[in-house]
Coordinates of C-alpha atoms in Angstrom, one line a residue:
Chain A
X4 CA 15.5 15.4 4.8
X5 CA 15.1 12.2 3.3
X6 CA 13.2 10.4 5.4
X7 CA 10.1 9.8 4.0
X8 CA 11.4 9.2 0.4
X9 CA 12.9 6.0 0.7
X10 CA 9.8 4.9 3.2
X11 CA 6.9 5.4 0.1
X12 CA 9.4 3.5 -2.1
X13 CA 10.6 0.6 0.2
X14 CA 7.4 -1.4 -0.2
X15 CA 7.0 -1.0 -4.0
X16 CA 10.6 -1.3 -4.5
X17 CA 10.1 -4.2 -2.4
X18 CA 7.6 -5.8 -5.1
X19 CA 8.5 -4.3 -8.6
X20 CA 12.0 -5.6 -9.5
X21 CA 13.0 -9.6 -8.3
X22 CA 16.1 -9.6 -8.4
X23 CA 18.6 -12.4 -8.2
X24 CA 19.8 -13.7 -5.2
X25 CA 23.4 -13.7 -5.9
X26 CA 24.4 -12.8 -1.7
X27 CA 28.2 -11.7 -1.8
X28 CA 29.3 -12.0 2.1
X29 CA 27.2 -14.7 1.8
X30 CA 28.9 -17.0 -0.8
X31 CA 31.0 -18.5 3.0
X32 CA 27.6 -20.4 4.8
X33 CA 29.4 -19.1 8.2
X34 CA 28.8 -15.2 6.2
X35 CA 25.3 -16.0 5.2
X36 CA 24.3 -17.4 8.7
X37 CA 25.9 -14.7 10.3
X38 CA 23.9 -12.7 8.5
X39 CA 21.1 -13.8 8.8
X40 CA 21.4 -14.5 12.4
X41 CA 21.9 -11.0 12.7
X42 CA 19.3 -9.7 11.2
X43 CA 16.3 -11.9 12.9
X44 CA 18.1 -10.7 15.9
X45 CA 17.6 -7.1 14.5
X46 CA 14.4 -8.0 13.4
X47 CA 13.3 -9.4 16.7
X48 CA 14.7 -6.1 18.3
X49 CA 12.8 -3.6 16.3
X50 CA 9.8 -5.2 16.8
X51 CA 9.5 -7.3 20.6
X52 CA 9.7 -3.8 22.8
X53 CA 6.4 -2.6 21.3
X54 CA 4.7 -5.8 22.4
X55 CA 5.2 -5.7 25.8
X56 CA 2.6 -3.3 26.4
X57 CA -0.2 -5.9 25.1
X58 CA 0.1 -7.7 27.8
X59 CA 0.8 -5.4 30.4
X60 CA -3.1 -4.0 29.6
X61 CA -5.0 -7.0 30.7
X62 CA -3.1 -7.2 33.8
X63 CA -4.7 -7.5 36.8
X64 CA -3.1 -5.2 39.3
X65 CA -2.9 -1.7 39.2
X66 CA 1.1 -1.7 38.7
X67 CA 3.4 -2.1 35.5
X68 CA 5.3 -4.9 36.8
X69 CA 5.9 -7.5 33.9
X70 CA 4.4 -10.2 33.3
X71 CA 1.7 -9.8 34.9
X72 CA 0.5 -12.7 37.5
X73 CA -3.4 -12.2 37.0
X74 CA -5.3 -11.0 33.9
X75 CA -8.9 -8.4 33.5
X76 CA -9.9 -6.1 31.0
X77 CA -10.7 -3.3 33.9
X78 CA -8.5 -0.9 32.6
X79 CA -9.7 -0.8 29.1
X80 CA -13.2 -0.3 31.6
X81 CA -11.0 2.7 33.5
X82 CA -9.8 4.2 29.5
X83 CA -13.4 4.6 28.4
X84 CA -14.8 5.4 31.7
X85 CA -12.3 8.2 32.7
X86 CA -13.4 11.2 30.8
X87 CA -9.6 12.8 31.0
X88 CA -8.3 10.3 28.6
X89 CA -12.1 9.9 26.3
X90 CA -11.6 13.6 26.0
X91 CA -7.9 13.2 25.5
X92 CA -8.4 10.8 23.0
X93 CA -11.7 12.7 21.2
X94 CA -8.6 15.5 21.5
X95 CA -6.6 13.7 19.3
X96 CA -8.4 12.5 16.9
X97 CA -10.1 15.5 16.3
X98 CA -7.5 17.7 15.6
X99 CA -5.2 14.9 13.6
X100 CA -8.1 15.2 10.7
X101 CA -8.3 18.7 10.7
X102 CA -4.6 18.2 10.6
X103 CA -4.7 16.0 7.5
X104 CA -7.3 17.9 5.8
X105 CA -5.4 21.3 6.1
X106 CA -2.0 20.1 5.5
X107 CA -2.9 17.7 2.3
X108 CA -4.5 20.6 0.7
X109 CA -2.2 23.5 1.8
X110 CA 1.0 21.0 0.6
X111 CA -1.1 19.5 -2.3
X112 CA -1.5 22.9 -4.0
X113 CA 2.4 23.9 -2.8
X114 CA 3.9 20.9 -3.9
X115 CA 1.9 21.7 -7.5
X116 CA 3.1 26.0 -7.3
X117 CA 6.9 24.0 -6.8
X118 CA 7.0 22.0 -9.0
X119 CA 4.7 24.2 -12.0
X120 CA 5.5 27.5 -11.5
X121 CA 8.7 29.4 -12.9
X122 CA 9.6 32.3 -10.6
X123 CA 12.7 32.8 -8.8
X124 CA 13.2 31.9 -5.4
X125 CA 11.4 28.4 -5.7
X126 CA 14.1 26.4 -4.4
X127 CA 14.4 29.4 -1.6
X128 CA 10.4 28.4 -0.8
X129 CA 10.3 24.3 -0.7
X130 CA 14.1 24.9 1.4
X131 CA 11.6 26.4 3.7
X132 CA 8.9 23.9 3.4
X133 CA 11.0 21.3 4.4
X134 CA 12.5 23.1 7.2
X135 CA 10.0 21.7 9.8
X136 CA 11.6 18.5 9.6
X137 CA 15.1 19.0 10.9
X138 CA 14.2 21.6 13.2
X139 CA 14.4 20.7 16.9
X140 CA 11.4 20.3 18.9
X141 CA 12.0 21.9 22.1
X142 CA 13.0 24.8 20.5
X143 CA 10.3 24.9 18.0
X144 CA 8.1 24.3 20.9
X145 CA 9.5 27.0 23.1
X146 CA 8.8 29.9 20.3
X147 CA 5.6 28.3 19.8
X148 CA 4.8 28.1 23.5
X149 CA 5.4 32.3 23.2
X150 CA 3.4 33.0 20.3
X151 CA 0.8 31.2 20.9
X152 CA 0.5 33.4 24.7
X153 CA 0.6 36.7 22.2
X154 CA -2.5 35.0 20.2
X155 CA -4.3 33.4 23.2
X156 CA -4.0 30.6 21.3
X157 CA -2.4 28.5 24.2
X158 CA -5.2 25.0 24.7
X159 CA -7.2 25.7 21.7
X160 CA -8.5 23.2 19.0
X161 CA -7.5 26.0 16.4
X162 CA -4.0 26.4 18.7
X163 CA -3.1 23.0 17.9
X164 CA -4.0 22.7 14.5
X165 CA -2.4 25.3 13.6
X166 CA 1.1 23.8 15.6
X167 CA 0.6 20.3 14.0
X168 CA 0.0 21.2 9.7
X169 CA 3.7 22.7 9.7
X170 CA 4.9 19.9 11.2
X171 CA 3.1 17.6 8.7
X172 CA 3.6 20.2 5.4
X173 CA 6.6 18.2 4.4
X174 CA 5.5 15.0 5.2
X175 CA 2.3 15.6 2.2
X176 CA 4.8 17.8 0.0
X177 CA 7.7 14.7 -0.3
X178 CA 5.2 12.0 -1.7
X179 CA 2.9 14.7 -3.7
X180 CA 6.2 16.4 -5.2
X181 CA 7.5 13.1 -6.4
X182 CA 4.5 11.7 -7.9
X183 CA 4.1 14.8 -9.9
X184 CA 7.4 14.4 -10.7
X185 CA 7.1 11.3 -12.8
X186 CA 3.9 12.5 -14.5
X187 CA 3.2 13.3 -18.2
X188 CA 2.4 16.5 -18.2
X189 CA 1.3 16.3 -21.9
X190 CA -2.4 13.9 -20.8
X191 CA -3.3 17.6 -19.4
X192 CA -2.7 19.6 -22.7
X193 CA -4.5 16.6 -24.4
X194 CA -7.4 17.7 -21.9
X195 CA -7.0 21.1 -22.3
X196 CA -6.7 20.2 -25.8
X197 CA -10.4 18.6 -26.3
X198 CA -11.8 21.9 -24.6
X199 CA -11.0 21.3 -20.2
X200 CA -11.3 24.1 -17.9
X201 CA -8.5 24.2 -16.1
X202 CA -10.1 23.4 -13.0
X203 CA -12.2 20.4 -15.3
X204 CA -8.6 19.3 -15.9
X205 CA -7.2 19.1 -12.6
X206 CA -10.6 17.6 -10.8
X207 CA -10.9 14.7 -13.4
X208 CA -7.0 13.8 -15.0
X209 CA -4.3 15.2 -12.6
X210 CA -5.7 14.6 -9.3
X211 CA -6.6 10.5 -10.1
X212 CA -3.1 10.1 -10.9
X213 CA -1.1 12.2 -8.4
X214 CA -4.2 10.2 -5.7
X215 CA -2.0 8.0 -4.3
X216 CA 1.1 10.5 -3.7
X217 CA -2.0 12.8 -2.3
X218 CA -2.7 9.7 -0.1
X219 CA 0.5 8.8 1.5
X220 CA 1.0 12.9 2.5
X221 CA -3.2 12.4 4.6
X222 CA -1.5 9.6 6.2
X223 CA 1.7 10.5 7.0
X224 CA -0.1 14.0 8.1
X225 CA -2.2 12.1 10.2
X226 CA 0.1 10.0 11.8
X227 CA 2.4 13.3 12.6
X228 CA -0.1 15.2 14.7
X229 CA -2.0 12.2 16.0
X230 CA 2.0 11.2 17.5
X231 CA 2.9 14.4 18.7
X232 CA 4.0 15.5 21.9
X233 CA 6.4 17.7 22.2
X234 CA 4.8 21.0 20.9
X235 CA 1.5 19.8 22.5
X236 CA 3.1 19.6 25.2
X237 CA 3.4 23.1 25.5
X238 CA 0.3 25.2 23.9
X239 CA -2.0 21.8 26.0
X240 CA -4.5 23.6 29.1
X241 CA -5.7 21.6 31.7
X242 CA -8.9 21.9 29.7
X243 CA -8.1 20.7 26.3
X244 CA -4.7 18.7 25.7
X245 CA -4.4 15.4 23.4
X246 CA -4.3 11.3 23.9
X247 CA 0.4 11.2 24.0
X248 CA 0.4 14.9 26.3
X249 CA -1.9 12.5 28.7
X250 CA 0.3 9.1 28.3
X251 CA 3.4 11.6 29.1
X252 CA 1.3 13.0 31.7
X253 CA 0.5 9.5 33.2
X254 CA 4.0 8.2 32.9
X255 CA 5.6 10.8 34.9
X256 CA 3.3 10.8 37.2
X257 CA 1.8 6.9 38.3
X258 CA 2.1 3.9 37.8
X259 CA -1.8 3.8 36.0
X260 CA -2.0 0.4 33.8
X261 CA -4.8 2.4 32.1
X262 CA -1.6 3.9 30.1
X263 CA -0.7 0.4 28.5
X264 CA -4.8 0.2 27.0
X265 CA -4.0 3.4 25.4
X266 CA -1.0 2.2 23.7
X267 CA -2.2 -0.8 23.2
X268 CA -5.1 0.4 21.1
X269 CA -3.0 3.2 19.6
X270 CA -0.4 -0.2 18.4
X271 CA -4.0 -1.8 17.4
X272 CA -5.2 1.4 14.6
X273 CA -1.4 1.5 13.6
X274 CA -0.7 -1.8 12.4
X275 CA -4.2 -2.3 10.6
X276 CA -3.2 1.2 9.2
X277 CA -0.1 0.0 8.1
X278 CA -1.1 -3.2 6.8
X279 CA -4.1 -1.7 4.8
X280 CA -1.7 0.8 3.2
X281 CA 0.8 -1.9 2.3
X282 CA -2.0 -4.3 0.7
X283 CA -3.5 -1.6 -1.5
X284 CA 0.1 -0.7 -2.4
X285 CA 1.0 -4.1 -3.7
X286 CA -2.4 -4.4 -5.4
X287 CA -2.3 -1.9 -7.2
X288 CA 1.9 -2.7 -8.0
X289 CA 0.2 -5.6 -9.4
X290 CA -2.6 -4.0 -11.5
X291 CA 0.5 -2.5 -13.3
Chain B
X14 CA 10.3 32.9 -22.8
X15 CA 10.1 30.4 -20.6
X16 CA 6.5 30.1 -21.1
X17 CA 7.0 29.2 -25.1
X18 CA 8.1 25.6 -24.1
X19 CA 4.9 25.0 -22.1
X20 CA 3.1 25.6 -25.5
X21 CA 3.2 22.0 -27.3
X22 CA -0.4 21.9 -28.6
X23 CA -1.0 23.3 -31.8
X24 CA -5.0 23.1 -30.5
X25 CA -4.1 26.7 -29.0
X26 CA -1.4 28.7 -30.8
X27 CA -4.6 30.6 -32.6
X28 CA -4.4 31.8 -28.2
X29 CA -1.7 31.8 -27.6
X30 CA -1.8 35.3 -24.9
X31 CA -4.4 33.7 -23.0
X32 CA -3.3 29.9 -22.8
X33 CA -0.2 31.4 -21.9
X34 CA -1.8 32.7 -19.1
X35 CA -3.3 30.1 -17.9
X36 CA -1.4 27.4 -18.2
X37 CA 0.0 25.7 -15.6
X38 CA 4.0 26.4 -16.2
X39 CA 3.2 30.6 -15.2
X40 CA 3.0 33.1 -12.8
X41 CA -0.3 32.0 -11.9
X42 CA 1.1 28.4 -9.8
X43 CA 3.3 30.2 -7.5
X44 CA -0.3 31.9 -5.9
X45 CA -0.8 27.7 -5.3
X46 CA 2.2 27.9 -3.0
X47 CA 1.6 30.9 -0.8
X48 CA -1.6 29.2 2.0
X49 CA 1.5 27.2 2.7
X50 CA 4.0 29.9 3.2
X51 CA 1.9 32.4 5.3
X52 CA 1.1 29.6 7.6
X53 CA 4.6 28.2 7.9
X54 CA 5.6 32.3 7.9
X55 CA 3.3 32.5 11.3
X56 CA 3.1 29.2 12.6
X57 CA 7.2 28.3 12.2
X58 CA 9.3 31.5 11.0
X59 CA 7.6 33.7 13.4
X60 CA 8.4 31.2 16.5
X61 CA 12.2 30.0 15.8
X62 CA 12.8 34.3 15.6
X63 CA 10.8 35.0 18.7
X64 CA 13.1 32.5 20.3
X65 CA 16.4 34.2 18.6
X66 CA 15.2 37.2 19.6
X67 CA 14.6 36.6 23.5
X68 CA 17.9 34.4 23.0
X69 CA 19.3 37.9 23.0
X70 CA 17.0 40.8 24.8
X71 CA 15.6 38.9 27.5
X72 CA 15.9 40.2 30.2
X73 CA 18.1 42.7 28.9
X74 CA 19.9 42.7 25.5
X75 CA 23.1 42.0 24.9
X76 CA 25.0 38.7 24.6
X77 CA 24.5 38.0 28.0
X78 CA 22.9 34.8 28.0
X79 CA 25.3 32.9 25.9
X80 CA 28.4 34.9 28.0
X81 CA 26.1 32.4 31.1
X82 CA 25.5 29.1 28.6
X83 CA 29.0 29.3 27.6
X84 CA 30.2 30.5 31.1
X85 CA 28.9 28.0 33.0
X86 CA 30.8 24.0 33.2
X87 CA 27.1 22.4 33.7
X88 CA 26.1 23.4 30.6
X89 CA 28.6 22.4 28.9
X90 CA 28.6 18.9 30.2
X91 CA 25.4 19.3 28.8
X92 CA 26.5 19.9 25.3
X93 CA 29.0 17.0 25.7
X94 CA 26.5 14.8 27.2
X95 CA 24.1 15.0 24.3
X96 CA 26.6 15.5 21.4
X97 CA 28.4 11.6 22.7
X98 CA 24.6 10.6 23.3
X99 CA 23.6 11.2 19.9
X100 CA 26.9 9.8 18.2
X101 CA 26.6 6.9 20.3
X102 CA 22.9 6.4 19.0
X103 CA 24.0 6.9 15.3
X104 CA 26.9 4.7 15.7
X105 CA 24.9 1.6 17.2
X106 CA 22.0 1.7 14.8
X107 CA 25.0 1.8 11.9
X108 CA 26.6 -1.1 12.9
X109 CA 22.9 -2.9 13.3
X110 CA 21.5 -1.3 10.6
X111 CA 23.5 -2.0 7.3
X112 CA 23.8 -5.8 7.8
X113 CA 19.8 -5.7 8.1
X114 CA 19.3 -3.2 4.8
X115 CA 21.6 -5.4 3.0
X116 CA 19.7 -8.3 4.2
X117 CA 16.8 -6.9 2.5
X118 CA 18.0 -6.9 -0.9
X119 CA 19.7 -9.8 -0.8
X120 CA 16.2 -11.9 0.6
X121 CA 13.9 -13.2 -1.8
X122 CA 10.6 -11.2 -1.8
X123 CA 8.8 -13.1 1.1
X124 CA 11.3 -12.0 3.1
X125 CA 11.9 -8.8 1.9
X126 CA 8.3 -8.1 2.9
X127 CA 8.4 -9.5 6.5
X128 CA 12.1 -7.9 7.1
X129 CA 10.6 -4.3 5.5
X130 CA 7.5 -4.6 7.6
X131 CA 9.2 -5.3 10.8
X132 CA 10.6 -1.8 10.5
X133 CA 7.7 -0.6 8.9
X134 CA 5.8 -1.0 11.7
X135 CA 8.2 0.7 14.5
X136 CA 8.5 3.4 12.4
X137 CA 5.1 4.3 12.5
X138 CA 3.9 3.5 15.9
X139 CA 3.9 6.0 18.2
X140 CA 7.4 7.5 20.0
X141 CA 5.2 8.6 23.2
X142 CA 4.2 4.2 23.3
X143 CA 7.2 2.7 22.6
X144 CA 9.5 5.4 24.7
X145 CA 6.7 3.9 27.6
X146 CA 7.5 0.1 26.6
X147 CA 10.7 1.0 27.2
X148 CA 10.2 2.4 30.4
X149 CA 8.1 -1.0 31.5
X150 CA 11.4 -3.0 30.1
X151 CA 14.0 -1.2 31.5
X152 CA 12.9 -0.9 35.1
X153 CA 14.9 -2.5 37.8
X154 CA 12.4 -5.1 38.0
X155 CA 12.0 -5.0 34.1
X156 CA 11.9 -8.0 31.7
X157 CA 15.7 -6.9 30.7
X158 CA 16.8 -7.6 34.7
X159 CA 15.4 -10.5 34.4
X160 CA 16.5 -12.1 31.7
X161 CA 20.5 -11.2 32.9
X162 CA 18.7 -12.2 36.4
X163 CA 18.2 -16.1 35.1
X164 CA 21.7 -16.2 33.8
X165 CA 22.8 -14.7 37.1
X166 CA 23.7 -10.9 36.0
X167 CA 22.6 -8.2 37.2
X168 CA 20.4 -6.4 38.2
X169 CA 21.9 -3.6 36.7
X170 CA 20.3 -0.1 36.8
X171 CA 19.1 0.6 33.5
X172 CA 16.6 3.4 33.5
X173 CA 17.7 6.9 34.2
X174 CA 21.1 5.9 33.3
X175 CA 22.2 7.3 30.1
X176 CA 22.7 3.4 28.8
X177 CA 18.9 3.3 28.6
X178 CA 18.9 6.2 26.4
X179 CA 20.8 5.2 24.5
X180 CA 19.1 1.3 24.3
X181 CA 15.9 3.4 24.1
X182 CA 17.2 5.8 21.4
X183 CA 19.1 3.4 19.3
X184 CA 15.4 1.5 18.8
X185 CA 13.4 4.7 18.5
X186 CA 15.8 5.5 15.7
X187 CA 16.3 2.9 13.3
X188 CA 14.2 2.5 11.2
X189 CA 15.0 6.3 10.3
X190 CA 19.0 4.8 9.4
X191 CA 17.4 1.6 7.7
X192 CA 15.5 2.7 5.1
X193 CA 17.5 5.4 3.4
X194 CA 20.2 2.3 3.6
X195 CA 17.8 0.0 1.6
X196 CA 16.7 2.7 -0.3
X197 CA 20.3 3.4 -1.9
X198 CA 21.5 -0.7 -1.5
X199 CA 18.2 -2.1 -3.7
X200 CA 19.7 0.3 -6.6
X201 CA 23.5 -1.1 -6.1
X202 CA 23.9 -3.7 -9.0
X203 CA 24.4 -6.9 -7.2
X204 CA 26.8 -8.1 -10.3
X205 CA 29.3 -6.1 -9.3
X206 CA 30.5 -8.1 -6.4
X207 CA 30.7 -11.4 -8.9
X208 CA 32.2 -9.1 -11.8
X209 CA 35.4 -7.9 -8.8
X210 CA 35.6 -11.4 -7.5
X211 CA 36.1 -13.2 -10.8
X212 CA 38.8 -10.2 -11.6
X213 CA 40.6 -11.7 -7.7
X214 CA 39.0 -9.8 -5.3
X215 CA 38.7 -11.8 -2.3
X216 CA 35.1 -11.8 -0.8
X217 CA 35.6 -9.1 1.9
X218 CA 38.0 -6.8 -0.3
X219 CA 34.9 -6.6 -2.7
X220 CA 32.6 -5.8 -0.7
X221 CA 35.0 -3.5 0.9
X222 CA 35.7 -1.7 -2.7
X223 CA 33.0 -1.8 -4.9
X224 CA 29.9 -2.2 -2.6
X225 CA 30.5 0.0 0.4
X226 CA 31.7 3.1 -1.3
X227 CA 28.5 3.0 -3.4
X228 CA 25.7 2.1 -0.3
X229 CA 28.0 5.6 0.9
X230 CA 24.9 8.2 0.2
X231 CA 23.0 6.0 1.8
X232 CA 24.9 5.6 4.7
X233 CA 25.5 9.6 5.3
X234 CA 21.6 10.5 4.8
X235 CA 21.1 7.5 7.2
X236 CA 23.2 8.8 10.0
X237 CA 23.1 12.5 9.8
X238 CA 18.8 11.6 10.2
X239 CA 19.4 9.7 12.8
X240 CA 22.6 12.4 14.8
X241 CA 19.8 15.2 14.0
X242 CA 17.0 13.5 15.5
X243 CA 18.7 12.5 18.1
X244 CA 20.5 15.8 18.9
X245 CA 17.0 17.2 19.2
X246 CA 15.6 14.3 21.6
X247 CA 13.3 15.4 24.8
X248 CA 10.2 13.2 25.4
X249 CA 12.9 9.4 25.2
X250 CA 15.4 11.0 27.8
X251 CA 13.1 12.7 29.8
X252 CA 11.4 9.2 30.7
X253 CA 14.7 7.1 30.1
X254 CA 17.3 9.4 31.5
X255 CA 18.4 11.2 34.4
X256 CA 17.1 14.7 35.5
X257 CA 20.8 15.3 36.6
X258 CA 22.6 13.3 32.7
X259 CA 19.8 15.8 30.8
X260 CA 20.6 16.7 27.0
X261 CA 19.8 20.1 25.8
X262 CA 16.1 19.5 24.9
X263 CA 15.5 18.7 28.5
X264 CA 17.4 22.0 30.5
X265 CA 15.8 24.0 27.3
X266 CA 12.1 23.1 28.4
X267 CA 13.2 23.4 32.1
X268 CA 14.6 27.0 31.7
X269 CA 11.3 28.1 29.9
X270 CA 8.8 25.4 31.6
X271 CA 9.6 25.3 35.2
X272 CA 11.7 28.3 35.6
X273 CA 10.6 31.0 33.2
X274 CA 14.1 32.0 31.8
X275 CA 12.9 32.7 28.8
X276 CA 16.0 34.5 27.4
X277 CA 18.5 31.2 28.9
X278 CA 16.0 28.9 27.1
X279 CA 15.9 30.9 23.7
X280 CA 20.4 30.9 23.9
X281 CA 20.4 27.5 24.2
X282 CA 17.2 26.6 21.9
X283 CA 19.8 29.4 18.9
X284 CA 22.8 26.9 19.7
X285 CA 21.2 23.9 19.6
X286 CA 19.7 24.9 15.7
X287 CA 22.6 25.8 15.3
X288 CA 25.0 22.9 15.3
X289 CA 22.0 21.0 14.0
X290 CA 21.9 22.9 10.6
X291 CA 26.0 23.2 10.8
X292 CA 25.8 18.8 10.9
X293 CA 23.6 19.7 7.7
X294 CA 25.7 21.5 6.2
X295 CA 28.6 19.5 6.8
X296 CA 27.0 16.7 5.3
X297 CA 26.1 18.9 2.2
X298 CA 29.3 19.8 1.5
X299 CA 31.0 16.4 2.4
X300 CA 28.2 14.9 -0.5
X301 CA 29.2 17.5 -3.3
X302 CA 32.6 17.1 -3.1
X303 CA 32.2 13.5 -3.2
X304 CA 30.1 13.6 -6.1
X305 CA 33.1 16.0 -8.0
X306 CA 34.8 13.0 -6.9
X307 CA 33.4 10.6 -8.5
X308 CA 31.9 12.6 -11.3
X309 CA 34.6 13.7 -12.2

């Protein structure tokens, strides 16, 4: 429910309000020391566990022993030589890109409709669209599996795209709705009074102004699809599976460090994305 | 009638009727919701309806699957285990996240940036990758046992235990606790604490009676998000836990995928979904009551 709204705010508020440093607990030196000590430990605890996979991916031995005692890049070579891994990666990227397009289009349209329409049942519609965030993954997964068996969508690209799209919809709608609410409608009226049609107004006035919301929605949609495991586990086939599904199978079946190479590449990709996004948000805030 | 308040520009008053039909704010924008609603109906509501339907009809119509579920002691143990695990994960996350989120609000911009980054990076990193990392850390010859061994402790078996599942899940779900806490705490006026102190309250009293109540909306949002996510967690308990200590999601998976008992899996799914919705309703009611107390 409130998972992504604070997320979007977090980097922004951090830039906008330089606050006076008046620590409350920390008035005593002991209290302040405790607070920062705990904070440091928790910070490390959040980040360090993820990092162990990076050295592991360069191990020289075919085991998941940590720390490795010899080094090589053979697991990366193995990843790109094994069609099971590369086709899983390709499927994941393809599905995630398609989901980004479909979910962003559907979610943005729906957010526009929800903020502007004056009809009955809007609250119910909005609630329904946020519901995929709270329904337990496995429950949706078995239902989707059963429906896909009937519709013959198991193991198809279209099946993956649609299953992931409904999961990504709320993550598009929340940021887009937020940016639409903080939007001055008189700008649209001004454009219309100058003779712009509704499509021109939307394209040249509304869209550029809500673009940050749409962009963060698109990023959410991509990541939601790229990370999805539970539903994908059910709707995969031996011929079409996504990268997380391949990783899951690899962890349960074998001790093959190729998975560490795959994990490291995902971490590098994610980190780059987050840093770039944060950089742009910071720059935009400074410009304002 | 509602359309009238949209007509603020005088330029369009001549073509009032047409403008009203074209203007966003009428009935037409509702059509924009339709594509998303259709996708949702076919690929979300319909599958859930199928699950509920199979719970009551497969293999025979009736409540057979539910009497089976509540009649087996093993199932009730699973349900209790799922609940206690989710509860522990929520409590530990809260205890660790509260000071962290508070520190984020009192830190300077640079430190705050670093602290935010430390939360956002794991938040964005694939759940599968992070669970795999925990498999490496918790294994019997893993880093944690090596560190403990250096102090002459252990080795403890952490993987395939409930402790391992809780450790992993706390770390995986903590961003969902920190972010709402921070969002609420950063809106609290920090001058309130010195104000309370100047009126004679001791620091701890000031914190407990002034700051904590104001941060409660963040606490409840964070706890709810973590708790309901933990209730339905599948990947992490499946990879870090033991099959004999399965959580309800794993049992659903086994019933449907392994045993092809769609009805039993469906009944468990209905129970899990019902519990999740009940938790949300409970929170909504308590928040409304709290809001009334503050406002009235």
